[in-house]
mmCIF file of C-alpha atoms in Angstrom:
data_model
loop_
_atom_site.group_PDB
_atom_site.id
_atom_site.type_symbol
_atom_site.label_atom_id
_atom_site.label_comp_id
_atom_site.label_asym_id
_atom_site.label_seq_id
_atom_site.Cartn_x
_atom_site.Cartn_y
_atom_site.Cartn_z
ATOM 1 C CA MET A 207 50.665 130.684 -48.032
ATOM 2 C CA ALA A 208 50.432 127.952 -45.400
ATOM 3 C CA GLN A 209 53.667 126.534 -44.070
ATOM 4 C CA THR A 210 54.106 122.953 -45.291
ATOM 5 C CA LYS A 211 54.881 120.305 -42.697
ATOM 6 C CA PRO A 212 58.376 118.892 -42.268
ATOM 7 C CA LYS A 213 58.710 115.631 -44.191
ATOM 8 C CA LEU A 214 60.189 112.455 -42.756
ATOM 9 C CA ILE A 215 61.734 110.425 -45.593
ATOM 10 C CA TYR A 216 62.472 106.754 -45.027
ATOM 11 C CA PHE A 217 64.860 105.095 -47.487
ATOM 12 C CA GLY A 218 64.478 101.336 -47.226
ATOM 13 C CA ASP A 219 64.018 98.044 -49.037
ATOM 14 C CA PRO A 220 61.480 95.354 -48.061
ATOM 15 C CA MET A 221 64.181 92.688 -48.423
ATOM 16 C CA CYS A 222 66.750 94.496 -46.292
ATOM 17 C CA SER A 223 66.950 92.524 -43.030
ATOM 18 C CA TRP A 224 67.859 95.578 -40.950
ATOM 19 C CA CYS A 225 64.853 97.411 -42.417
ATOM 20 C CA TYR A 226 62.712 94.470 -41.283
ATOM 21 C CA GLY A 227 64.169 94.676 -37.793
ATOM 22 C CA PHE A 228 63.669 98.431 -37.838
ATOM 23 C CA SER A 229 59.986 98.371 -38.889
ATOM 24 C CA PRO A 230 58.459 98.281 -35.372
ATOM 25 C CA GLU A 231 60.645 101.248 -34.364
ATOM 26 C CA MET A 232 59.737 103.200 -37.508
ATOM 27 C CA SER A 233 56.048 102.477 -36.884
ATOM 28 C CA LYS A 234 56.261 103.739 -33.297
ATOM 29 C CA ALA A 235 58.064 106.888 -34.390
ATOM 30 C CA LEU A 236 55.446 107.595 -37.069
ATOM 31 C CA ASP A 237 52.597 107.057 -34.614
ATOM 32 C CA SER A 238 54.147 109.614 -32.284
ATOM 33 C CA LEU A 239 55.102 112.169 -34.944
ATOM 34 C CA SER A 240 52.147 111.829 -37.334
ATOM 35 C CA GLU A 241 50.536 115.133 -36.284
ATOM 36 C CA SER A 242 53.627 117.209 -36.970
ATOM 37 C CA ILE A 243 55.152 115.612 -40.081
ATOM 38 C CA ASP A 244 54.399 114.246 -43.534
ATOM 39 C CA PHE A 245 55.898 110.874 -44.453
ATOM 40 C CA GLN A 246 57.533 109.601 -47.633
ATOM 41 C CA LEU A 247 58.755 106.072 -48.259
ATOM 42 C CA VAL A 248 61.518 105.655 -50.860
ATOM 43 C CA MET A 249 62.618 102.268 -52.160
ATOM 44 C CA GLY A 250 66.370 102.684 -51.971
ATOM 45 C CA GLY A 251 67.143 99.367 -53.622
ATOM 46 C CA LEU A 252 69.414 97.131 -51.581
ATOM 47 C CA ARG A 253 70.329 94.651 -54.337
ATOM 48 C CA PRO A 254 68.087 95.428 -57.307
ATOM 49 C CA TYR A 255 68.700 93.331 -60.426
ATOM 50 C CA ASN A 256 71.063 91.154 -58.414
ATOM 51 C CA THR A 257 71.765 87.692 -59.865
ATOM 52 C CA GLU A 258 73.450 86.087 -56.841
ATOM 53 C CA THR A 259 71.707 83.085 -55.319
ATOM 54 C CA MET A 260 71.507 81.726 -51.797
ATOM 55 C CA ALA A 261 74.422 79.495 -52.794
ATOM 56 C CA ASP A 262 76.466 82.722 -53.003
ATOM 57 C CA LEU A 263 74.888 84.711 -50.163
ATOM 58 C CA GLY A 264 73.324 82.188 -47.763
ATOM 59 C CA ASP A 265 76.058 82.197 -45.102
ATOM 60 C CA PHE A 266 76.472 85.980 -45.278
ATOM 61 C CA LEU A 267 72.724 86.569 -44.899
ATOM 62 C CA LYS A 268 72.308 84.034 -42.077
ATOM 63 C CA HIS A 269 74.812 85.948 -39.958
ATOM 64 C CA HIS A 270 72.952 89.232 -40.568
ATOM 65 C CA TRP A 271 69.521 87.741 -39.962
ATOM 66 C CA GLU A 272 70.582 86.255 -36.636
ATOM 67 C CA GLU A 273 72.015 89.603 -35.577
ATOM 68 C CA VAL A 274 68.843 91.458 -36.592
ATOM 69 C CA SER A 275 66.645 88.914 -34.806
ATOM 70 C CA GLU A 276 68.673 89.198 -31.609
ATOM 71 C CA ARG A 277 68.621 93.003 -31.633
ATOM 72 C CA SER A 278 65.035 93.611 -32.754
ATOM 73 C CA GLY A 279 63.112 90.512 -31.666
ATOM 74 C CA GLN A 280 61.598 90.180 -35.141
ATOM 75 C CA PRO A 281 60.761 86.562 -36.156
ATOM 76 C CA PHE A 282 62.824 84.878 -38.884
ATOM 77 C CA SER A 283 62.564 81.593 -40.742
ATOM 78 C CA TYR A 284 65.875 80.408 -42.179
ATOM 79 C CA GLU A 285 64.611 77.693 -44.541
ATOM 80 C CA ILE A 286 64.893 79.845 -47.663
ATOM 81 C CA LEU A 287 68.637 80.181 -47.067
ATOM 82 C CA LYS A 288 68.906 76.481 -47.941
ATOM 83 C CA ASP A 289 67.319 77.035 -51.358
ATOM 84 C CA THR A 290 70.516 77.446 -53.373
ATOM 85 C CA SER A 291 68.544 78.319 -56.529
ATOM 86 C CA PHE A 292 66.744 81.324 -54.960
ATOM 87 C CA VAL A 293 67.933 84.568 -56.592
ATOM 88 C CA TYR A 294 68.289 87.408 -54.072
ATOM 89 C CA ASP A 295 66.993 90.222 -56.281
ATOM 90 C CA THR A 296 65.291 92.977 -54.280
ATOM 91 C CA GLU A 297 63.805 94.821 -57.281
ATOM 92 C CA PRO A 298 60.479 92.905 -57.466
ATOM 93 C CA ALA A 299 59.648 93.593 -53.791
ATOM 94 C CA CYS A 300 60.498 97.281 -54.249
ATOM 95 C CA ARG A 301 58.366 97.415 -57.403
ATOM 96 C CA ALA A 302 55.398 95.891 -55.562
ATOM 97 C CA VAL A 303 55.597 98.636 -52.913
ATOM 98 C CA ALA A 304 55.795 101.318 -55.608
ATOM 99 C CA LEU A 305 52.673 99.860 -57.222
ATOM 100 C CA MET A 306 50.784 99.923 -53.914
ATOM 101 C CA ARG A 307 51.855 103.574 -53.528
ATOM 102 C CA MET A 308 50.218 104.267 -56.873
ATOM 103 C CA LEU A 309 47.020 102.278 -56.237
ATOM 104 C CA GLN A 310 46.434 102.855 -52.526
ATOM 105 C CA PRO A 311 48.984 105.321 -51.100
ATOM 106 C CA GLU A 312 47.627 105.189 -47.549
ATOM 107 C CA SER A 313 48.512 101.464 -47.412
ATOM 108 C CA GLU A 314 52.053 101.764 -48.787
ATOM 109 C CA PHE A 315 54.025 101.432 -45.537
ATOM 110 C CA ASP A 316 51.742 98.715 -44.208
ATOM 111 C CA PHE A 317 52.201 96.776 -47.461
ATOM 112 C CA PHE A 318 55.975 97.279 -47.184
ATOM 113 C CA LYS A 319 55.836 95.622 -43.736
ATOM 114 C CA LYS A 320 53.520 92.881 -45.016
ATOM 115 C CA ILE A 321 56.090 91.955 -47.692
ATOM 116 C CA GLN A 322 58.805 91.861 -45.029
ATOM 117 C CA HIS A 323 56.839 89.340 -42.945
ATOM 118 C CA SER A 324 55.965 87.350 -46.060
ATOM 119 C CA PHE A 325 59.647 86.948 -46.898
ATOM 120 C CA TYR A 326 61.372 86.796 -43.522
ATOM 121 C CA GLU A 327 58.781 84.978 -41.436
ATOM 122 C CA LYS A 328 57.076 82.838 -44.089
ATOM 123 C CA ASN A 329 59.920 82.580 -46.646
ATOM 124 C CA ASN A 330 57.624 83.265 -49.606
ATOM 125 C CA ASP A 331 59.389 83.575 -52.957
ATOM 126 C CA THR A 332 59.761 87.270 -53.818
ATOM 127 C CA ASN A 333 60.578 86.429 -57.431
ATOM 128 C CA LEU A 334 56.988 85.252 -57.956
ATOM 129 C CA THR A 335 54.288 87.757 -58.885
ATOM 130 C CA ALA A 336 51.733 85.773 -56.853
ATOM 131 C CA THR A 337 53.621 86.513 -53.629
ATOM 132 C CA PHE A 338 52.666 90.182 -54.014
ATOM 133 C CA SER A 339 49.318 89.927 -55.797
ATOM 134 C CA GLU A 340 47.948 87.609 -53.095
ATOM 135 C CA LEU A 341 48.974 90.126 -50.419
ATOM 136 C CA ALA A 342 47.293 92.904 -52.417
ATOM 137 C CA VAL A 343 43.947 91.101 -52.046
ATOM 138 C CA GLU A 344 44.143 91.815 -48.292
ATOM 139 C CA TYR A 345 43.869 95.502 -49.204
ATOM 140 C CA GLY A 346 40.750 95.003 -51.317
ATOM 141 C CA LEU A 347 42.645 95.081 -54.604
ATOM 142 C CA ASP A 348 42.011 92.770 -57.538
ATOM 143 C CA LYS A 349 44.652 90.054 -57.655
ATOM 144 C CA ASP A 350 44.830 89.739 -61.444
ATOM 145 C CA GLU A 351 44.865 93.485 -62.046
ATOM 146 C CA PHE A 352 47.645 93.957 -59.486
ATOM 147 C CA ALA A 353 49.656 91.165 -61.159
ATOM 148 C CA LYS A 354 49.147 92.702 -64.591
ATOM 149 C CA GLN A 355 50.325 96.141 -63.483
ATOM 150 C CA PHE A 356 53.190 94.683 -61.445
ATOM 151 C CA GLU A 357 54.550 92.880 -64.528
ATOM 152 C CA SER A 358 54.130 95.904 -66.826
ATOM 153 C CA ASP A 359 57.070 97.728 -68.404
ATOM 154 C CA LYS A 360 55.620 100.923 -66.933
ATOM 155 C CA MET A 361 56.137 99.721 -63.341
ATOM 156 C CA LYS A 362 59.575 98.303 -64.159
ATOM 157 C CA GLU A 363 60.552 101.794 -65.297
ATOM 158 C CA LYS A 364 58.712 103.600 -62.505
ATOM 159 C CA ILE A 365 60.617 101.902 -59.670
ATOM 160 C CA LYS A 366 63.909 103.133 -61.136
ATOM 161 C CA ALA A 367 62.945 106.672 -60.064
ATOM 162 C CA ASP A 368 63.126 105.588 -56.410
ATOM 163 C CA PHE A 369 66.540 103.992 -56.871
ATOM 164 C CA THR A 370 67.814 107.089 -58.703
ATOM 165 C CA TYR A 371 66.516 109.494 -56.051
ATOM 166 C CA SER A 372 68.188 107.473 -53.320
ATOM 167 C CA GLN A 373 71.508 107.608 -55.185
ATOM 168 C CA GLN A 374 71.173 111.322 -55.950
ATOM 169 C CA VAL A 375 70.799 112.265 -52.287
ATOM 170 C CA GLY A 376 73.722 110.035 -51.379
ATOM 171 C CA VAL A 377 71.902 107.313 -49.447
ATOM 172 C CA ARG A 378 73.982 104.145 -49.656
ATOM 173 C CA SER A 379 72.773 102.089 -46.681
ATOM 174 C CA PHE A 380 69.380 101.088 -45.336
ATOM 175 C CA PRO A 381 67.459 101.908 -43.279
ATOM 176 C CA THR A 382 68.163 105.647 -43.531
ATOM 177 C CA VAL A 383 65.717 108.260 -42.230
ATOM 178 C CA VAL A 384 65.988 111.935 -43.122
ATOM 179 C CA LEU A 385 63.905 114.931 -42.026
ATOM 180 C CA GLN A 386 63.332 117.524 -44.731
ATOM 181 C CA ILE A 387 62.392 121.082 -43.755
ATOM 182 C CA GLY A 388 62.231 123.313 -46.809
ATOM 183 C CA ASP A 389 65.511 122.809 -48.658
ATOM 184 C CA GLN A 390 67.309 121.502 -45.565
ATOM 185 C CA TYR A 391 67.876 117.799 -44.873
ATOM 186 C CA TYR A 392 68.690 116.419 -41.421
ATOM 187 C CA LEU A 393 69.865 112.864 -40.780
ATOM 188 C CA VAL A 394 67.587 111.205 -38.217
ATOM 189 C CA ALA A 395 68.696 107.565 -38.437
ATOM 190 C CA GLN A 396 71.220 105.485 -40.312
ATOM 191 C CA GLY A 397 70.934 101.821 -39.486
ATOM 192 C CA TYR A 398 68.858 100.352 -36.672
ATOM 193 C CA VAL A 399 67.765 103.050 -34.214
ATOM 194 C CA LYS A 400 65.118 102.958 -31.468
ATOM 195 C CA ALA A 401 61.907 104.935 -31.947
ATOM 196 C CA GLU A 402 62.531 107.164 -28.919
ATOM 197 C CA THR A 403 65.846 108.358 -30.363
ATOM 198 C CA MET A 404 64.211 109.282 -33.680
ATOM 199 C CA ILE A 405 61.289 111.031 -31.984
ATOM 200 C CA GLU A 406 63.588 113.131 -29.792
ATOM 201 C CA LYS A 407 65.824 114.018 -32.726
ATOM 202 C CA CYS A 408 62.905 115.067 -34.934
ATOM 203 C CA ARG A 409 61.349 117.178 -32.204
ATOM 204 C CA SER A 410 64.630 118.915 -31.461
ATOM 205 C CA ILE A 411 65.067 119.752 -35.172
ATOM 206 C CA ILE A 412 61.467 120.899 -35.697
ATOM 207 C CA LYS A 413 61.725 123.308 -32.755
#
């Protein structure tokens, strides 16, 4: 029986600012390691089902976003922080990624990054179905069909499996990257880490 490849598992959330800052590094690491590993993206759920608004979280988030921008160079727009009625619930964005995984798995991580730019750079409302269905069109998917599936009870249940898995393996912060070889799990990154560090760590473990 053929030996299965080691699997790199990335626990993240499209609305996690550090995950947004981390995306270019994760992309570089995947480009370098793609021949020797499989990749799995898990929606860890930063604040799923959260009911707090920007009135509650605006100042807290602004501090984090500025720190992420300074460290990573990723572009941010801060206008949405002024919308005191905006509810910072990360479940819809996670659910949209899970739906893309189901419909077009090869585009899942790219779609994850597309949602990040839509929210952080363009400040699109992630509580609106159209924010995700319009992005799905860029992948050749039907806008109305994507919206219908996104709003279905089936997808609302399906995303819970990601959140549960993340909790079961003890991941509490994002981004977290783990390398799985057989039944063994090795921590590769917790928080913002440069691509080179992850690449070196993975190669040293795989050896």
